[in-house]
């Protein structure tokens, strides 16, 4: 007999008829010999309606009172579903988050789960009851017993956390699509259903706006090894399994706020090639990385900074043994780029830098925590380590530093993030050394028959901030991102330009990063206020951007994947404004009005379309 946690979203319980259909599905699962805990969201658009009521009362409603209000939505659903089960003859009991024992931080509207007291829950399960739990909510650990909510996607988070706390056999997430698709079926009707996907890939896709699963839920599943399956509540299709390696023991105390960084990696076997002042026009990245791919050069990090005038910089890192080949390709293609550029501009230039190292922090607990990257930058600054390149993903932040400072950087980071010294790999040719904690988070090996690219995602709700002429010295990135973290502003992509200017004797670079659109204006105003004090130049905000990304564990060590993405964009005359990569993700910033076309072009280029068209129920 299995212990199963099932979660049903708002559309799945959006009417009396849908609630009765859910009751039938739950009843059938119980009759098959299983014990069931059901986590539900508020019915349909109930939460939206409650938010609307609140804003009619107050333009800026108190967050505590909003939690009191919004938590009522799920309570309606749990009571109705329990009644429906009882009508079928199935013993059931409804429980709020507080009654279940979901204890959270005392942080209204965005609380994280500390632990779950499972005694009462287990007693009802052992008595043969289906326990119907209100998702999205909990109660603070303080004596006041404040009602808290978990923020967007909170019911997913509740369900997976309960599954982890109970040691459930698996957790089923029921939604309005038949599983996890290669992209949003609202934008590409031929999006293909996946049989399985790794947690690492899903973490990237979940955070890129693939709204089937919230990233916090995937994070918990990854950290505690909870098997997940995403299925349609409208059909009996098998859905998509989200797989993870079995983790070593991890405490269920401080469930969501435990150590966000699991290990520190470094690679001293790297070199950097940068093309400065290349034309800012469609096709440039496609030509460069297309030729690199044809020469079988495997590239690690790729960054393209925000444009300056009619040109920008593209930089990439490679392992030392193939540096000469990479340099030769860049040098050979530079004249072709020059011939296309405005003759009034400075010519494109190839810059090669030896003796660099890549230092990274990684962990599934980094998502949505603006202070983690800031802490990394501050730690490096305190150690006197200057950052030459920055690359970010949902589960990793990487910095390129001087190789001579690598050991100092790793030791400082390991101390700051409380990473125990573990197995240390060799620094042989083509290998990266690694200082690991007992729990490791690396891109998981591709699943059997894994395609190079697993899925394509589009985020139309980001804004880009660029700061011109930031002093190029240790501590500046720490100050910048520390300020943002203090204001609870999460940063996604971070790109530091390769072009350096000396102004009044101070070397300076531009830095650009993306934030949520809703944070764009406030972040800009805050940064303008401190610009003079911290010695940086103009702060520029662009809210009309889109981020399109490819994700796939199969792309590791495969030259040509990024080039194929860039070529797909070039064929549609879509200009790439920024590029950032990690091991299993490549992201491009493009104009907002070209975002959907970019997604569709890339999805087609990688042959991800299926023969079946998916229609998402209204």
CSV table of C-alpha atoms in Angstrom, one decimal, residues 19-496:
chain,number,residue,atom,x,y,z
A,19,UNK,CA,-15.0,18.9,-7.0
A,20,UNK,CA,-17.2,15.9,-7.4
A,21,UNK,CA,-14.9,14.6,-10.2
A,22,UNK,CA,-11.9,15.0,-7.9
A,23,UNK,CA,-13.7,13.2,-5.2
A,24,UNK,CA,-14.3,10.3,-7.6
A,25,UNK,CA,-10.6,10.2,-8.5
A,26,UNK,CA,-9.5,10.2,-4.9
A,27,UNK,CA,-12.0,7.5,-3.9
A,28,UNK,CA,-10.8,5.3,-6.8
A,29,UNK,CA,-7.2,5.7,-5.6
A,30,UNK,CA,-8.1,4.8,-2.0
A,31,UNK,CA,-10.1,1.7,-3.2
A,32,UNK,CA,-6.9,0.6,-5.0
A,33,UNK,CA,-5.4,0.2,-1.5
A,34,UNK,CA,-3.6,3.5,-1.0
A,35,UNK,CA,-3.6,6.1,1.8
A,36,UNK,CA,-4.2,9.6,0.5
A,37,UNK,CA,-3.6,13.2,1.6
A,38,UNK,CA,-5.1,15.7,-0.8
A,39,UNK,CA,-3.9,19.3,-1.0
A,40,UNK,CA,-6.2,21.8,-2.8
A,41,UNK,CA,-6.1,25.4,-4.0
A,42,UNK,CA,-9.0,27.9,-3.9
A,43,UNK,CA,-11.7,27.3,-6.4
A,44,UNK,CA,-11.1,28.8,-9.8
A,45,UNK,CA,-10.6,32.6,-9.7
A,46,UNK,CA,-11.5,32.9,-6.0
A,47,UNK,CA,-8.1,34.3,-5.0
A,48,UNK,CA,-8.2,36.9,-7.7
A,49,UNK,CA,-11.7,37.9,-6.5
A,50,UNK,CA,-10.5,38.3,-3.0
A,51,UNK,CA,-7.5,40.4,-4.1
A,52,UNK,CA,-9.9,42.6,-6.1
A,53,UNK,CA,-12.1,43.1,-3.0
A,54,UNK,CA,-9.1,44.1,-0.9
A,55,UNK,CA,-7.9,46.6,-3.4
A,56,UNK,CA,-11.4,48.2,-3.6
A,57,UNK,CA,-11.0,48.8,0.2
A,58,UNK,CA,-7.4,49.8,0.2
A,59,UNK,CA,-4.9,50.6,-2.6
A,60,UNK,CA,-2.1,49.1,-0.4
A,61,UNK,CA,-3.7,46.5,1.9
A,62,UNK,CA,-1.9,45.4,5.0
A,63,UNK,CA,-0.1,42.1,4.4
A,64,UNK,CA,-1.3,40.5,7.6
A,65,UNK,CA,-4.9,41.2,6.7
A,66,UNK,CA,-4.3,39.9,3.2
A,67,UNK,CA,-3.2,36.6,4.6
A,68,UNK,CA,-6.3,36.4,6.8
A,69,UNK,CA,-8.4,37.1,3.7
A,70,UNK,CA,-6.7,34.9,1.1
A,71,UNK,CA,-6.4,31.9,3.4
A,72,UNK,CA,-10.2,31.7,3.4
A,73,UNK,CA,-10.3,30.6,-0.3
A,74,UNK,CA,-8.7,27.2,0.3
A,75,UNK,CA,-10.9,26.6,3.4
A,76,UNK,CA,-14.0,26.6,1.1
A,77,UNK,CA,-12.5,24.0,-1.1
A,78,UNK,CA,-11.4,21.6,1.6
A,79,UNK,CA,-14.8,21.6,3.3
A,80,UNK,CA,-16.6,21.0,0.0
A,81,UNK,CA,-14.2,18.2,-1.1
A,82,UNK,CA,-14.5,16.5,2.3
A,83,UNK,CA,-18.3,16.6,2.0
A,84,UNK,CA,-18.1,15.1,-1.5
A,85,UNK,CA,-15.9,12.2,-0.3
A,86,UNK,CA,-18.2,11.6,2.6
A,87,UNK,CA,-21.1,11.4,0.2
A,88,UNK,CA,-19.3,8.6,-1.6
A,89,UNK,CA,-18.9,6.7,1.7
A,90,UNK,CA,-15.2,7.6,2.1
A,91,UNK,CA,-14.2,8.9,5.6
A,92,UNK,CA,-12.5,12.3,5.1
A,93,UNK,CA,-11.6,15.3,7.2
A,94,UNK,CA,-10.7,18.8,6.1
A,95,UNK,CA,-7.8,20.6,7.8
A,96,UNK,CA,-6.3,24.1,7.5
A,97,UNK,CA,-2.6,24.6,7.3
A,98,UNK,CA,-2.5,25.5,11.0
A,99,UNK,CA,-4.4,22.3,11.9
A,100,UNK,CA,-2.1,20.1,9.8
A,101,UNK,CA,0.9,21.6,11.6
A,102,UNK,CA,2.5,23.6,8.8
A,103,UNK,CA,4.8,26.0,10.7
A,104,UNK,CA,6.3,28.9,8.7
A,105,UNK,CA,8.4,32.0,9.1
A,106,UNK,CA,6.5,35.0,10.6
A,107,UNK,CA,6.6,36.6,7.1
A,108,UNK,CA,3.2,37.5,5.7
A,109,UNK,CA,2.4,36.8,2.0
A,110,UNK,CA,5.7,35.0,1.3
A,111,UNK,CA,6.5,32.8,4.2
A,112,UNK,CA,8.7,29.7,3.9
A,113,UNK,CA,8.0,26.5,5.6
A,114,UNK,CA,10.1,25.7,8.7
A,115,UNK,CA,8.7,22.3,9.6
A,116,UNK,CA,5.5,20.2,9.6
A,117,UNK,CA,4.1,18.6,12.8
A,118,UNK,CA,2.8,15.4,11.3
A,119,UNK,CA,1.4,13.7,14.5
A,120,UNK,CA,-2.3,14.7,13.9
A,121,UNK,CA,-2.0,14.2,10.2
A,122,UNK,CA,-0.6,10.7,10.7
A,123,UNK,CA,-3.3,9.8,13.2
A,124,UNK,CA,-6.1,10.6,10.7
A,125,UNK,CA,-4.3,8.7,7.9
A,126,UNK,CA,-3.9,5.6,10.2
A,127,UNK,CA,-7.6,5.8,11.0
A,128,UNK,CA,-8.4,5.3,7.3
A,129,UNK,CA,-9.4,8.9,6.5
A,130,UNK,CA,-8.5,10.9,3.5
A,131,UNK,CA,-7.1,14.2,4.9
A,132,UNK,CA,-8.0,17.2,2.7
A,133,UNK,CA,-5.5,20.0,3.4
A,134,UNK,CA,-5.7,23.7,2.6
A,135,UNK,CA,-2.7,24.5,0.4
A,136,UNK,CA,-0.8,27.8,0.3
A,137,UNK,CA,-1.1,28.5,4.0
A,138,UNK,CA,0.5,27.8,7.4
A,139,UNK,CA,0.9,29.4,10.8
A,140,UNK,CA,3.9,31.3,12.3
A,141,UNK,CA,6.0,29.6,14.9
A,142,UNK,CA,5.6,32.6,17.3
A,143,UNK,CA,3.1,32.3,20.2
A,144,UNK,CA,0.6,34.6,18.4
A,145,UNK,CA,-0.1,31.7,15.9
A,146,UNK,CA,-0.4,34.2,13.0
A,147,UNK,CA,-1.9,32.9,9.8
A,148,UNK,CA,0.6,33.1,6.9
A,149,UNK,CA,0.5,32.4,3.2
A,150,UNK,CA,3.3,31.0,1.1
A,151,UNK,CA,3.0,33.2,-2.0
A,152,UNK,CA,2.4,32.3,-5.6
A,153,UNK,CA,2.4,28.5,-6.2
A,154,UNK,CA,2.0,27.9,-2.5
A,155,UNK,CA,-0.3,24.9,-2.9
A,156,UNK,CA,2.5,23.1,-4.9
A,157,UNK,CA,4.9,23.9,-2.1
A,158,UNK,CA,2.5,22.7,0.6
A,159,UNK,CA,1.9,19.4,-1.2
A,160,UNK,CA,5.6,18.5,-1.8
A,161,UNK,CA,6.6,19.6,1.7
A,162,UNK,CA,3.9,17.3,3.2
A,163,UNK,CA,5.1,14.5,1.0
A,164,UNK,CA,8.6,15.0,2.2
A,165,UNK,CA,7.6,15.2,5.9
A,166,UNK,CA,5.5,12.1,5.6
A,167,UNK,CA,8.0,10.1,3.6
A,168,UNK,CA,5.2,9.6,1.0
A,169,UNK,CA,5.7,7.2,-1.9
A,170,UNK,CA,5.2,10.0,-4.4
A,171,UNK,CA,3.4,13.3,-4.9
A,172,UNK,CA,0.9,13.8,-7.8
A,173,UNK,CA,0.3,17.3,-9.0
A,174,UNK,CA,-2.9,17.5,-11.0
A,175,UNK,CA,-3.3,20.5,-13.3
A,176,UNK,CA,-5.1,21.6,-16.5
A,177,UNK,CA,-2.4,20.2,-18.9
A,178,UNK,CA,-1.6,16.5,-19.4
A,179,UNK,CA,1.9,16.8,-17.9
A,180,UNK,CA,5.1,18.9,-18.6
A,181,UNK,CA,5.3,20.1,-22.1
A,182,UNK,CA,8.3,21.3,-24.2
A,183,UNK,CA,6.8,24.8,-24.0
A,184,UNK,CA,3.7,26.7,-23.2
A,185,UNK,CA,0.8,25.1,-25.3
A,186,UNK,CA,-0.9,28.5,-25.4
A,187,UNK,CA,2.0,29.8,-27.5
A,188,UNK,CA,2.9,26.6,-29.4
A,189,UNK,CA,-0.1,24.3,-29.9
A,190,UNK,CA,2.2,21.4,-31.0
A,191,UNK,CA,4.2,21.5,-27.7
A,192,UNK,CA,5.2,17.9,-26.9
A,193,UNK,CA,4.5,16.0,-23.8
A,194,UNK,CA,7.5,14.6,-21.9
A,195,UNK,CA,7.5,11.2,-20.2
A,196,UNK,CA,10.1,12.3,-17.7
A,197,UNK,CA,12.4,15.2,-16.8
A,198,UNK,CA,15.1,15.6,-14.2
A,199,UNK,CA,14.7,17.9,-11.2
A,200,UNK,CA,17.6,20.0,-12.4
A,201,UNK,CA,16.0,20.7,-15.7
A,202,UNK,CA,12.6,21.3,-14.1
A,203,UNK,CA,14.1,23.8,-11.6
A,204,UNK,CA,15.3,25.8,-14.6
A,205,UNK,CA,12.0,25.5,-16.5
A,206,UNK,CA,9.9,26.1,-13.4
A,207,UNK,CA,11.7,29.4,-12.7
A,208,UNK,CA,11.5,30.4,-16.3
A,209,UNK,CA,7.8,30.8,-16.2
A,210,UNK,CA,6.7,27.2,-16.9
A,211,UNK,CA,3.8,27.5,-14.5
A,212,UNK,CA,3.0,23.8,-14.3
A,213,UNK,CA,5.1,23.5,-11.1
A,214,UNK,CA,6.4,26.2,-8.8
A,215,UNK,CA,10.2,26.2,-8.3
A,216,UNK,CA,9.9,26.1,-4.6
A,217,UNK,CA,8.0,22.8,-4.9
A,218,UNK,CA,10.7,21.4,-7.2
A,219,UNK,CA,13.4,22.6,-4.8
A,220,UNK,CA,11.9,20.6,-2.0
A,221,UNK,CA,11.5,17.6,-4.2
A,222,UNK,CA,15.1,17.9,-5.3
A,223,UNK,CA,16.4,18.3,-1.7
A,224,UNK,CA,14.4,15.5,-0.2
A,225,UNK,CA,14.2,13.1,-3.1
A,226,UNK,CA,10.4,13.2,-3.4
A,227,UNK,CA,9.2,11.5,-6.7
A,228,UNK,CA,6.8,13.9,-8.5
A,229,UNK,CA,4.4,13.3,-11.3
A,230,UNK,CA,2.4,16.0,-13.1
A,231,UNK,CA,-0.9,14.8,-14.5
A,232,UNK,CA,-4.1,16.2,-16.0
A,233,UNK,CA,-7.1,16.3,-13.7
A,234,UNK,CA,-9.3,16.0,-16.8
A,235,UNK,CA,-7.9,12.7,-18.2
A,236,UNK,CA,-6.3,9.4,-17.1
A,237,UNK,CA,-3.0,10.0,-19.0
A,238,UNK,CA,0.2,8.9,-17.3
A,239,UNK,CA,1.7,12.4,-17.1
A,240,UNK,CA,5.3,13.4,-16.6
A,241,UNK,CA,7.6,12.1,-13.9
A,242,UNK,CA,10.1,14.6,-12.3
A,243,UNK,CA,13.1,12.5,-11.2
A,244,UNK,CA,15.9,13.2,-8.8
A,245,UNK,CA,18.8,11.4,-7.3
A,246,UNK,CA,18.2,10.0,-3.9
A,247,UNK,CA,19.7,12.5,-1.5
A,248,UNK,CA,21.7,11.8,1.6
A,249,UNK,CA,20.0,12.5,4.9
A,250,UNK,CA,18.7,16.0,5.3
A,251,UNK,CA,16.9,17.4,8.3
A,252,UNK,CA,13.2,18.2,8.0
A,253,UNK,CA,13.7,21.0,10.4
A,254,UNK,CA,14.0,24.4,8.7
A,255,UNK,CA,12.7,22.6,5.7
A,256,UNK,CA,12.7,25.6,3.3
A,257,UNK,CA,15.3,27.8,4.9
A,258,UNK,CA,18.1,25.3,5.5
A,259,UNK,CA,21.5,26.0,3.9
A,260,UNK,CA,20.8,27.5,0.4
A,261,UNK,CA,24.2,26.6,-1.0
A,262,UNK,CA,25.2,22.9,-1.1
A,263,UNK,CA,28.7,23.1,-2.5
A,264,UNK,CA,31.4,25.2,-4.0
A,265,UNK,CA,33.1,24.3,-7.3
A,266,UNK,CA,36.1,25.6,-9.0
A,267,UNK,CA,37.9,25.1,-12.3
A,268,UNK,CA,41.4,26.5,-12.8
A,269,UNK,CA,41.7,25.0,-16.3
A,270,UNK,CA,39.9,27.8,-18.1
A,271,UNK,CA,40.7,30.7,-20.4
A,272,UNK,CA,38.6,33.6,-21.7
A,273,UNK,CA,38.1,34.8,-25.3
A,274,UNK,CA,36.3,38.1,-25.7
A,275,UNK,CA,35.2,40.0,-28.9
A,276,UNK,CA,34.9,43.6,-28.2
A,277,UNK,CA,32.9,46.2,-30.2
A,278,UNK,CA,31.0,43.7,-32.4
A,279,UNK,CA,28.0,45.1,-34.3
A,280,UNK,CA,24.7,45.1,-32.4
A,281,UNK,CA,22.6,43.4,-35.0
A,282,UNK,CA,20.9,40.1,-35.7
A,283,UNK,CA,23.1,37.2,-36.7
A,284,UNK,CA,26.4,38.2,-35.1
A,285,UNK,CA,26.3,35.6,-32.3
A,286,UNK,CA,25.0,33.0,-34.8
A,287,UNK,CA,28.0,33.5,-37.1
A,288,UNK,CA,30.5,33.4,-34.3
A,289,UNK,CA,29.2,30.4,-32.5
A,290,UNK,CA,28.2,28.6,-35.7
A,291,UNK,CA,31.9,28.7,-36.7
A,292,UNK,CA,33.0,27.7,-33.2
A,293,UNK,CA,30.6,24.7,-33.4
A,294,UNK,CA,32.0,23.7,-36.8
A,295,UNK,CA,35.5,23.7,-35.4
A,296,UNK,CA,34.2,21.3,-32.6
A,297,UNK,CA,35.1,23.8,-29.8
A,298,UNK,CA,33.1,23.2,-26.7
A,299,UNK,CA,32.3,26.5,-24.9
A,300,UNK,CA,31.5,26.8,-21.2
A,301,UNK,CA,30.2,30.2,-20.2
A,302,UNK,CA,28.9,32.6,-22.8
A,303,UNK,CA,28.0,36.2,-21.9
A,304,UNK,CA,26.9,39.1,-24.1
A,305,UNK,CA,26.7,42.4,-22.3
A,306,UNK,CA,24.2,45.2,-22.8
A,307,UNK,CA,24.9,47.2,-26.0
A,308,UNK,CA,26.8,50.5,-26.0
A,309,UNK,CA,25.9,52.6,-29.0
A,310,UNK,CA,25.8,50.3,-32.0
A,311,UNK,CA,28.1,47.6,-30.6
A,312,UNK,CA,28.5,45.2,-27.7
A,313,UNK,CA,30.9,42.6,-26.4
A,314,UNK,CA,30.7,38.8,-26.5
A,315,UNK,CA,32.9,36.7,-24.2
A,316,UNK,CA,33.1,33.0,-23.7
A,317,UNK,CA,35.3,30.6,-21.7
A,318,UNK,CA,36.9,27.4,-22.9
A,319,UNK,CA,39.2,24.8,-21.3
A,320,UNK,CA,42.9,25.6,-21.7
A,321,UNK,CA,43.8,22.7,-24.1
A,322,UNK,CA,41.4,24.1,-26.8
A,323,UNK,CA,42.2,27.8,-26.3
A,324,UNK,CA,44.4,28.1,-29.4
A,325,UNK,CA,41.6,26.7,-31.6
A,326,UNK,CA,39.0,29.0,-30.0
A,327,UNK,CA,41.3,32.0,-30.4
A,328,UNK,CA,41.9,31.2,-34.1
A,329,UNK,CA,38.2,31.0,-34.8
A,330,UNK,CA,37.5,34.3,-33.1
A,331,UNK,CA,40.5,36.0,-34.8
A,332,UNK,CA,39.4,34.6,-38.2
A,333,UNK,CA,35.8,35.8,-37.9
A,334,UNK,CA,36.6,39.3,-36.5
A,335,UNK,CA,37.4,40.8,-39.9
A,336,UNK,CA,34.0,39.7,-41.2
A,337,UNK,CA,32.3,41.4,-38.3
A,338,UNK,CA,34.4,44.5,-38.9
A,339,UNK,CA,33.3,44.7,-42.5
A,340,UNK,CA,29.7,44.8,-41.5
A,341,UNK,CA,30.2,47.5,-38.8
A,342,UNK,CA,29.8,51.3,-39.2
A,343,UNK,CA,33.2,52.6,-40.4
A,344,UNK,CA,33.0,55.3,-37.9
A,345,UNK,CA,33.0,52.8,-35.1
A,346,UNK,CA,36.2,51.3,-33.5
A,347,UNK,CA,37.0,48.0,-35.1
A,348,UNK,CA,36.1,44.7,-33.4
A,349,UNK,CA,38.9,43.4,-31.3
A,350,UNK,CA,39.8,39.9,-30.0
A,351,UNK,CA,41.0,39.7,-26.4
A,352,UNK,CA,42.4,36.5,-24.8
A,353,UNK,CA,43.0,36.1,-21.2
A,354,UNK,CA,44.9,33.2,-19.6
A,355,UNK,CA,45.3,32.3,-16.0
A,356,UNK,CA,41.6,32.6,-15.0
A,357,UNK,CA,39.5,30.4,-12.8
A,358,UNK,CA,35.7,29.8,-12.5
A,359,UNK,CA,34.4,29.7,-9.0
A,360,UNK,CA,30.8,28.7,-8.4
A,361,UNK,CA,28.3,28.2,-5.7
A,362,UNK,CA,25.4,25.8,-6.2
A,363,UNK,CA,22.3,24.7,-4.4
A,364,UNK,CA,18.6,24.1,-5.0
A,365,UNK,CA,17.8,26.5,-2.1
A,366,UNK,CA,19.0,29.6,-3.9
A,367,UNK,CA,15.8,30.3,-5.8
A,368,UNK,CA,14.1,33.5,-4.9
A,369,UNK,CA,16.6,34.4,-2.3
A,370,UNK,CA,18.2,37.7,-3.4
A,371,UNK,CA,20.8,37.7,-0.6
A,372,UNK,CA,22.6,34.5,-1.8
A,373,UNK,CA,24.4,36.1,-4.8
A,374,UNK,CA,25.0,39.3,-2.9
A,375,UNK,CA,26.6,37.2,-0.1
A,376,UNK,CA,28.9,35.5,-2.6
A,377,UNK,CA,30.0,38.8,-4.1
A,378,UNK,CA,30.6,40.3,-0.6
A,379,UNK,CA,32.6,37.3,0.4
A,380,UNK,CA,34.8,37.6,-2.6
A,381,UNK,CA,35.2,41.3,-2.0
A,382,UNK,CA,36.3,40.8,1.6
A,383,UNK,CA,38.8,38.3,0.4
A,384,UNK,CA,40.2,40.9,-2.1
A,385,UNK,CA,39.1,38.9,-5.1
A,386,UNK,CA,37.9,40.9,-8.2
A,387,UNK,CA,35.2,39.5,-10.4
A,388,UNK,CA,35.8,39.5,-14.1
A,389,UNK,CA,32.7,37.7,-15.3
A,390,UNK,CA,29.4,36.7,-13.7
A,391,UNK,CA,27.0,34.0,-15.0
A,392,UNK,CA,23.8,33.0,-13.1
A,393,UNK,CA,21.2,30.3,-13.3
A,394,UNK,CA,18.5,29.2,-10.9
A,395,UNK,CA,20.7,26.8,-9.0
A,396,UNK,CA,24.2,28.2,-9.6
A,397,UNK,CA,26.2,31.5,-9.6
A,398,UNK,CA,29.6,31.4,-11.3
A,399,UNK,CA,32.3,34.1,-11.2
A,400,UNK,CA,35.5,34.2,-13.3
A,401,UNK,CA,38.4,35.4,-11.3
A,402,UNK,CA,42.2,35.5,-11.5
A,403,UNK,CA,43.6,32.0,-11.2
A,404,UNK,CA,46.1,33.1,-8.5
A,405,UNK,CA,43.1,34.1,-6.3
A,406,UNK,CA,41.2,30.9,-6.8
A,407,UNK,CA,42.2,29.1,-3.6
A,408,UNK,CA,41.5,32.2,-1.5
A,409,UNK,CA,38.1,32.6,-3.2
A,410,UNK,CA,37.1,29.0,-2.6
A,411,UNK,CA,38.2,29.0,1.0
A,412,UNK,CA,36.3,32.2,1.7
A,413,UNK,CA,33.1,30.9,0.0
A,414,UNK,CA,33.3,27.6,1.8
A,415,UNK,CA,33.6,29.4,5.1
A,416,UNK,CA,30.8,31.9,4.4
A,417,UNK,CA,28.3,29.3,3.3
A,418,UNK,CA,29.4,26.7,5.9
A,419,UNK,CA,30.4,24.1,3.4
A,420,UNK,CA,32.4,21.2,5.0
A,421,UNK,CA,35.6,20.2,3.3
A,422,UNK,CA,34.9,17.0,1.4
A,423,UNK,CA,36.3,15.1,-1.5
A,424,UNK,CA,38.6,17.4,-3.5
A,425,UNK,CA,39.1,16.5,-7.2
A,426,UNK,CA,42.3,16.8,-9.1
A,427,UNK,CA,43.1,19.8,-11.3
A,428,UNK,CA,44.2,17.8,-14.3
A,429,UNK,CA,43.7,18.8,-17.9
A,430,UNK,CA,40.1,19.2,-18.7
A,431,UNK,CA,39.0,18.5,-15.2
A,432,UNK,CA,37.5,20.8,-12.6
A,433,UNK,CA,38.4,20.4,-8.9
A,434,UNK,CA,35.5,20.5,-6.5
A,435,UNK,CA,35.0,20.9,-2.8
A,436,UNK,CA,31.8,19.2,-2.0
A,437,UNK,CA,29.4,19.0,0.9
A,438,UNK,CA,27.7,15.7,1.6
A,439,UNK,CA,24.7,16.8,-0.6
A,440,UNK,CA,25.8,17.6,-4.1
A,441,UNK,CA,23.8,19.5,-6.7
A,442,UNK,CA,25.2,19.1,-10.2
A,443,UNK,CA,23.3,18.9,-13.5
A,444,UNK,CA,22.0,15.4,-13.4
A,445,UNK,CA,23.0,12.9,-16.1
A,446,UNK,CA,20.6,13.0,-19.0
A,447,UNK,CA,17.7,10.6,-18.8
A,448,UNK,CA,17.7,7.7,-21.4
A,449,UNK,CA,17.3,9.1,-24.9
A,450,UNK,CA,17.4,12.6,-23.6
A,451,UNK,CA,17.3,15.3,-26.3
A,452,UNK,CA,19.9,18.0,-26.3
A,453,UNK,CA,17.2,20.5,-25.4
A,454,UNK,CA,14.4,19.5,-23.1
A,455,UNK,CA,12.2,22.6,-23.3
A,456,UNK,CA,12.0,26.2,-24.3
A,457,UNK,CA,10.6,28.9,-21.9
A,458,UNK,CA,9.6,32.6,-22.3
A,459,UNK,CA,9.5,35.2,-19.6
A,460,UNK,CA,7.7,38.4,-20.6
A,461,UNK,CA,7.6,39.9,-17.1
A,462,UNK,CA,11.2,40.9,-16.7
A,463,UNK,CA,12.9,44.3,-16.9
A,464,UNK,CA,16.6,45.1,-17.5
A,465,UNK,CA,18.6,47.6,-15.5
A,466,UNK,CA,22.0,48.8,-16.8
A,467,UNK,CA,24.5,50.7,-14.7
A,468,UNK,CA,27.1,52.6,-16.7
A,469,UNK,CA,30.7,53.1,-15.6
A,470,UNK,CA,30.7,51.0,-12.4
A,471,UNK,CA,34.2,51.2,-10.8
A,472,UNK,CA,36.0,47.9,-11.6
A,473,UNK,CA,37.3,47.0,-8.1
A,474,UNK,CA,36.5,44.3,-5.5
A,475,UNK,CA,33.3,45.1,-3.6
A,476,UNK,CA,31.3,47.0,-6.2
A,477,UNK,CA,29.1,44.0,-7.2
A,478,UNK,CA,28.7,43.2,-3.5
A,479,UNK,CA,27.4,46.7,-2.7
A,480,UNK,CA,25.1,46.8,-5.7
A,481,UNK,CA,23.5,43.4,-5.2
A,482,UNK,CA,23.5,43.8,-1.4
A,483,UNK,CA,21.4,46.9,-1.8
A,484,UNK,CA,19.0,45.0,-4.0
A,485,UNK,CA,18.8,42.1,-1.5
A,486,UNK,CA,18.1,44.6,1.3
A,487,UNK,CA,15.1,45.7,-0.6
A,488,UNK,CA,14.0,42.1,-1.3
A,489,UNK,CA,14.6,42.4,-5.0
A,490,UNK,CA,15.5,39.2,-6.7
A,491,UNK,CA,17.9,39.4,-9.6
A,492,UNK,CA,17.9,36.9,-12.5
A,493,UNK,CA,20.5,37.4,-15.3
A,494,UNK,CA,23.7,39.3,-14.4
A,495,UNK,CA,26.1,40.4,-17.1
A,496,UNK,CA,29.3,42.4,-16.6
